[in-house]
Coordinates of C-alpha atoms and ligand atoms in Angstrom, one line a residue:
X1 CA 125.1 90.9 31.2
X2 CA 126.1 93.5 33.9
X3 CA 127.2 90.8 36.4
X4 CA 129.2 89.0 33.9
X5 CA 131.2 92.2 33.2
X6 CA 131.6 93.0 36.6
X7 CA 133.1 89.6 37.4
X8 CA 135.5 89.8 34.6
X9 CA 136.8 93.2 35.5
X10 CA 140.3 93.0 36.5
X11 CA 140.1 96.0 38.8
X12 CA 137.7 94.2 40.8
X13 CA 139.8 91.2 41.1
X14 CA 143.1 92.9 41.5
X15 CA 145.2 92.2 44.3
X16 CA 145.7 95.2 46.6
X17 CA 146.8 93.9 49.8
X18 CA 149.3 91.3 50.2
X19 CA 150.6 89.4 53.2
X20 CA 154.1 87.9 53.2
X21 CA 154.6 85.2 56.1
X22 CA 158.3 85.0 56.8
X23 CA 160.7 87.9 57.1
X24 CA 164.1 86.1 56.0
X25 CA 165.8 87.1 52.7
X26 CA 163.0 85.9 50.2
X27 CA 160.1 87.2 52.4
X28 CA 161.7 90.9 52.7
X29 CA 162.3 90.7 49.0
X30 CA 158.7 89.9 48.2
X31 CA 157.3 92.3 50.5
X32 CA 159.7 95.1 48.9
X33 CA 158.7 94.5 45.3
X34 CA 154.9 94.5 46.4
X35 CA 155.4 97.9 48.1
X36 CA 157.3 99.2 45.2
X37 CA 154.2 98.3 42.9
X38 CA 152.0 100.3 45.3
X39 CA 150.3 97.5 47.3
X40 CA 149.6 97.2 51.0
X41 CA 151.9 94.8 52.6
X42 CA 152.0 93.0 55.9
X43 CA 155.1 91.2 56.7
X44 CA 154.7 88.6 59.4
X45 CA 157.4 86.7 61.4
X46 CA 157.4 85.1 64.7
X47 CA 160.5 86.6 65.6
X48 CA 160.6 90.4 66.3
X49 CA 164.5 90.7 65.8
X50 CA 164.1 89.2 62.4
X51 CA 161.4 91.7 61.4
X52 CA 164.0 94.4 62.5
X53 CA 166.6 93.1 60.3
X54 CA 164.2 92.9 57.4
X55 CA 162.9 96.5 57.6
X56 CA 166.8 97.6 57.6
X57 CA 167.7 95.5 54.6
X58 CA 164.3 96.6 52.9
X59 CA 165.3 100.3 53.5
X60 CA 168.7 99.7 51.9
X61 CA 167.6 98.0 49.0
X62 CA 164.8 100.6 48.5
X63 CA 167.5 103.1 48.5
X64 CA 169.4 101.2 45.5
X65 CA 166.2 100.9 43.5
X66 CA 165.4 104.6 44.3
X67 CA 168.8 105.9 43.2
X68 CA 168.4 104.1 39.8
X69 CA 165.1 105.8 39.1
X70 CA 165.7 109.3 40.5
X71 CA 169.4 109.4 39.9
X72 CA 170.6 112.8 41.3
X73 CA 167.5 114.0 43.1
X74 CA 168.1 113.2 46.7
X75 CA 164.5 114.5 48.0
X76 CA 162.8 112.2 45.4
X77 CA 165.0 109.3 46.5
X78 CA 164.0 109.9 50.1
X79 CA 160.2 110.2 49.2
X80 CA 160.2 107.1 47.4
X81 CA 161.8 105.0 50.0
X82 CA 159.4 106.6 52.7
X83 CA 156.4 106.0 50.5
X84 CA 157.3 102.3 49.8
X85 CA 158.5 101.4 53.3
X86 CA 155.3 103.1 55.0
X87 CA 153.1 100.7 52.9
X88 CA 154.8 97.6 54.7
X89 CA 153.3 96.8 58.3
X90 CA 155.3 94.4 60.3
X91 CA 153.7 92.0 62.9
X92 CA 154.7 88.9 65.0
X93 CA 150.9 88.0 65.1
X94 CA 149.5 85.9 61.8
X95 CA 146.0 87.2 62.3
X96 CA 147.2 90.9 61.5
X97 CA 147.8 89.6 58.0
X98 CA 144.9 87.3 57.3
X99 CA 142.6 90.0 55.8
X100 CA 144.6 90.1 52.5
X101 CA 143.9 89.2 48.7
X102 CA 146.9 87.1 48.6
X103 CA 149.3 85.7 51.0
X104 CA 152.7 84.3 50.1
X105 CA 154.6 82.0 52.4
X106 CA 158.2 82.2 52.6
X107 CA 159.1 80.5 56.0
X108 CA 161.5 77.4 56.7
X109 CA 161.7 74.7 54.0
X110 CA 159.9 72.1 56.2
X111 CA 156.7 70.4 54.9
X112 CA 155.0 69.9 58.0
X113 CA 155.9 73.5 59.3
X114 CA 154.3 74.9 55.9
X115 CA 151.3 72.5 56.2
X116 CA 150.4 73.7 59.6
X117 CA 150.6 77.4 58.5
X118 CA 148.5 76.8 55.5
X119 CA 145.8 74.9 57.3
X120 CA 145.7 77.8 59.7
X121 CA 145.6 80.4 56.9
X122 CA 142.8 78.5 55.2
X123 CA 140.6 78.7 58.6
X124 CA 141.6 82.3 59.3
X125 CA 141.3 84.1 55.8
X126 CA 138.2 85.4 54.1
X127 CA 136.9 83.3 51.2
X128 CA 138.6 85.3 48.3
X129 CA 142.2 85.1 49.6
X130 CA 144.4 83.3 47.4
X131 CA 147.3 81.2 49.0
X132 CA 150.9 80.7 47.7
X133 CA 154.0 79.0 48.9
X134 CA 157.4 80.4 47.5
X135 CA 159.1 76.9 48.3
X136 CA 162.2 76.3 46.2
X137 CA 161.4 72.6 45.7
X138 CA 159.0 70.9 48.0
X139 CA 155.8 69.8 46.3
X140 CA 153.0 72.2 46.2
X141 CA 150.3 69.7 46.1
X142 CA 151.7 68.3 49.4
X143 CA 152.0 71.7 51.1
X144 CA 148.3 72.3 50.4
X145 CA 147.0 68.8 51.1
X146 CA 145.1 69.8 54.1
X147 CA 143.3 72.9 53.0
X148 CA 139.9 73.3 51.7
X149 CA 140.4 76.2 49.1
X150 CA 142.5 74.1 46.7
X151 CA 141.3 75.9 43.8
X152 CA 142.8 79.2 45.4
X153 CA 146.5 77.9 46.2
X154 CA 149.5 77.3 44.3
X155 CA 153.1 78.3 44.1
X156 CA 155.0 81.7 43.6
X157 CA 158.6 81.2 43.3
X158 CA 161.0 84.0 43.6
X159 CA 164.6 84.2 42.9
X160 CA 167.4 85.8 45.2
X161 CA 167.9 88.9 45.1
X162 CA 164.1 89.2 44.6
X163 CA 164.2 93.1 43.6
X164 CA 166.6 92.4 40.9
X165 CA 165.9 88.7 39.3
X166 CA 163.1 89.4 36.7
X167 CA 161.7 85.9 37.0
X168 CA 158.8 84.6 38.7
X169 CA 157.7 80.9 38.5
X170 CA 153.8 80.3 39.0
X171 CA 153.2 76.8 39.9
X172 CA 149.9 75.2 39.1
X173 CA 148.6 73.1 41.9
X174 CA 146.4 70.0 40.8
X175 CA 143.1 71.9 41.6
X176 CA 144.0 75.3 40.9
X177 CA 141.2 77.3 39.1
X178 CA 141.9 79.2 35.7
X179 CA 140.8 82.6 37.8
X180 CA 143.4 82.0 40.5
X181 CA 146.0 81.2 37.9
X182 CA 145.2 84.6 36.1
X183 CA 145.3 86.4 39.1
X184 CA 148.8 85.0 40.1
X185 CA 150.2 85.7 36.6
X186 CA 148.8 89.4 36.9
X187 CA 150.0 89.9 40.2
X188 CA 153.6 88.7 39.2
X189 CA 153.3 91.3 36.2
X190 CA 152.3 94.0 38.5
X191 CA 155.3 93.5 40.8
X192 CA 157.5 93.8 37.8
X193 CA 158.2 90.2 37.2
X194 CA 158.3 88.0 33.9
X195 CA 156.2 84.9 34.7
X196 CA 156.5 81.3 33.5
X197 CA 154.3 78.6 34.3
X198 CA 155.4 75.2 35.6
X199 CA 153.6 72.0 36.6
X200 CA 154.1 70.9 40.3
X201 CA 157.3 68.9 39.6
X202 CA 160.5 68.6 41.5
X203 CA 162.6 71.9 41.4
X204 CA 160.1 73.4 38.8
X205 CA 162.0 74.8 35.8
X206 CA 165.0 76.7 37.3
X207 CA 166.2 74.6 40.1
X208 CA 165.7 71.3 38.3
X209 CA 168.0 72.8 35.7
X210 CA 170.4 74.7 38.1
X211 CA 170.7 71.4 40.3
X212 CA 172.8 69.2 37.8
X213 CA 174.9 72.2 37.0
X214 CA 175.6 73.2 40.4
X215 CA 176.2 69.4 41.5
X216 CA 178.5 68.7 38.6
X217 CA 180.5 71.9 39.4
X218 CA 180.8 70.9 43.0
X219 CA 182.2 67.4 42.0
X220 CA 184.5 69.0 39.6
X221 CA 186.1 71.1 42.3
X222 CA 186.0 68.0 44.7
X223 CA 187.9 66.0 42.1
X224 CA 190.4 68.8 41.9
X225 CA 190.0 69.1 37.9
X226 CA 190.4 72.9 38.2
X227 CA 190.7 75.7 40.9
X228 CA 187.3 77.0 42.3
X229 CA 188.4 80.5 40.8
X230 CA 188.9 78.6 37.5
X231 CA 185.6 77.1 37.6
X232 CA 183.9 80.2 38.3
X233 CA 185.7 82.1 35.7
X234 CA 185.0 79.6 33.2
X235 CA 181.2 79.9 33.4
X236 CA 181.2 83.6 33.8
X237 CA 183.4 84.3 30.6
X238 CA 182.8 81.1 28.8
X239 CA 179.0 80.9 29.2
X240 CA 177.9 84.4 30.3
X241 CA 176.6 83.6 33.7
X242 CA 176.6 86.6 36.1
X243 CA 178.1 84.2 38.7
X244 CA 180.2 81.4 38.5
X245 CA 178.5 78.1 40.2
X246 CA 180.6 78.3 43.5
X247 CA 180.1 81.9 43.8
X248 CA 176.3 81.3 43.2
X249 CA 176.0 78.3 45.9
X250 CA 177.9 80.7 48.4
X251 CA 175.4 83.5 47.4
X252 CA 172.3 81.1 47.6
X253 CA 173.7 79.3 50.7
X254 CA 175.2 75.9 50.7
X255 CA 172.7 74.7 53.2
X256 CA 169.7 75.7 50.5
X257 CA 171.7 74.3 47.8
X258 CA 172.0 70.8 49.7
X259 CA 168.6 70.9 50.5
X260 CA 167.4 71.5 47.0
X261 CA 169.8 68.6 45.7
X262 CA 168.4 66.4 48.4
X263 CA 164.8 66.9 47.5
X264 CA 165.6 66.5 43.7
X265 CA 167.1 63.1 44.3
X266 CA 164.4 61.9 46.7
X267 CA 161.8 62.8 44.1
X268 CA 163.4 61.7 40.9
X269 CA 166.1 59.2 41.9
X270 CA 168.4 60.7 39.4
X271 CA 171.8 60.0 40.5
X272 CA 173.1 63.3 39.2
X273 CA 171.5 64.7 42.6
X274 CA 173.1 62.2 44.9
X275 CA 174.6 63.8 48.0
X276 CA 178.2 65.1 47.4
X277 CA 180.5 64.5 50.4
X278 CA 182.4 67.9 49.9
X279 CA 178.9 69.9 50.1
X280 CA 177.9 67.8 53.2
X281 CA 181.1 68.5 54.9
X282 CA 180.9 72.1 54.4
X283 CA 177.4 72.4 55.6
X284 CA 178.4 70.3 58.7
X285 CA 181.2 72.7 59.6
X286 CA 178.7 75.8 59.1
X287 CA 180.5 77.2 56.0
X288 CA 177.1 78.0 54.4
X289 CA 178.4 80.9 52.2
X290 CA 178.0 84.7 52.3
X291 CA 175.5 84.7 55.2
X292 CA 178.2 82.9 57.5
X293 CA 181.2 84.7 56.1
X294 CA 182.6 81.6 54.6
X295 CA 181.8 79.1 51.9
X296 CA 184.0 78.3 49.0
X297 CA 185.2 82.1 49.5
X298 CA 185.7 84.1 52.6
X299 CA 183.4 87.2 53.0
X300 CA 183.3 90.3 55.3
X301 CA 180.3 89.9 57.6
Ligands
3HC1 N1 167.9 94.9 46.0 C1 168.1 95.9 45.2 N2 168.9 96.0 44.2 C2 170.0 95.3 44.1 C3 170.0 94.2 45.2 C4 169.1 94.1 46.0 N3 169.1 93.0 47.0 N4 171.3 93.5 44.7 C5 171.8 94.1 43.8 N5 171.1 95.1 43.3 C6 171.4 96.0 42.2 C7 172.5 96.8 42.3 O1 172.3 98.2 43.0 C8 173.2 97.1 41.1 O2 172.2 98.2 40.3 P1 173.0 98.8 39.1 O3 173.2 97.9 38.1 O4 171.9 99.9 38.7 O5 174.1 99.5 39.7 C9 172.8 95.7 40.4 O6 171.6 95.1 41.1 C10 173.9 94.8 40.3 O7 174.4 94.7 41.6 P2 176.0 94.7 41.8 O8 176.7 95.6 41.0 O9 176.1 94.9 43.4 O10 176.4 93.2 41.6 P3 176.4 92.5 40.3 O11 176.4 93.1 38.9 O12 177.5 91.3 40.6 O13 175.0 91.7 40.3 C11 173.7 90.0 41.1 C12 174.5 91.0 41.5 C13 172.3 90.5 40.5 C14 173.4 88.9 42.4 C15 174.3 89.1 39.9 O14 175.5 88.7 40.3 C16 173.3 87.9 39.6 O15 172.4 87.9 38.9 N6 173.7 86.7 40.2 C17 173.0 85.6 40.0 C18 171.9 85.4 41.0 C19 170.9 84.1 40.8 O16 171.3 83.1 39.8 N7 170.0 83.8 41.6 C20 169.3 82.9 41.5 C21 169.6 81.8 42.6 S1 168.5 80.5 42.6 C22 167.5 80.9 43.8 O17 167.1 81.9 44.2 C23 166.3 79.9 43.7 C24 166.0 79.3 45.1 O18 165.0 78.5 45.2 C25 167.4 78.7 45.7

């Protein structure tokens, strides 16, 4: 019948307005790709200065994208950047973002803080709003434990740098409906990503596999088996990785690397994920990689 056709129509279910909560590196990247896809975006963060930084980095990264599309047409490049950035509205007030079709959370990796946010969103958002977390390794089901709309909740895990990395992991929560799953897969495609699906398991697909690789590289360097440069060159030229494991750790952030390994160890008990004294020491010293100017290598800030 007519109703059935209407409810199956993708254009009626399509996600047009997206709210991203968290204006850090991942949040601003997610906001950017949604704006590039022509969607209306709200970017929410408690800290106004973080929103300023996010807007600047989005402008920069939009220029990189626009230059690729419009090569030697400066007017078109400017137009592309202007149009996309105008689609992103920033606010420090969560309520400015609650009227959205999809909300993606990319805030601090702390279970209780995430749970509080989702409980609030669950109360504030209209019934149809889908809620998703970009967590790297915290359990999706635990994050959503307190919400009522468990059928409209799951994980959308992006990779850094979001505008460049082509993958999106769609994480199925225990009670996610087929409709929500399809909406998430379609939205991922609409923002230019190839989607893979994973159950709510520690580290999902990519971090579960990057974890042992990264941990063994750190231990190899800690033992002095090879220099950091040679470990990195080895995996770039011998295995075709764009970055070596120590460079990648600097790029992702040593604190994030340590956090992911800790969660994987807690959840799986696999000794390969056990804490690594060298990593602990560097994090304690504030050597977090590119973002602090020093990790395994030194960077200009
Ligand atoms: N926005 C838009 N475009 C960007 C960009 C950004 N933030 N960063 C880079 N680019 C573009 C550049 O403009 C360039 O475009 P071009 O090829 O058309 O000139 C292209 O991407 C390549 O960039 P660069 O030439 O500056 O540098 P590289 O060729 O070294 O590539 C890289 C950089 C894409 C970061 C590449 O080194 C890479 O893929 N590294 C591995 C990254 C990775 O593994 N990420 C996943 C980490 S794990 C994770 O995120 C999960 C989390 O839960 C921990």
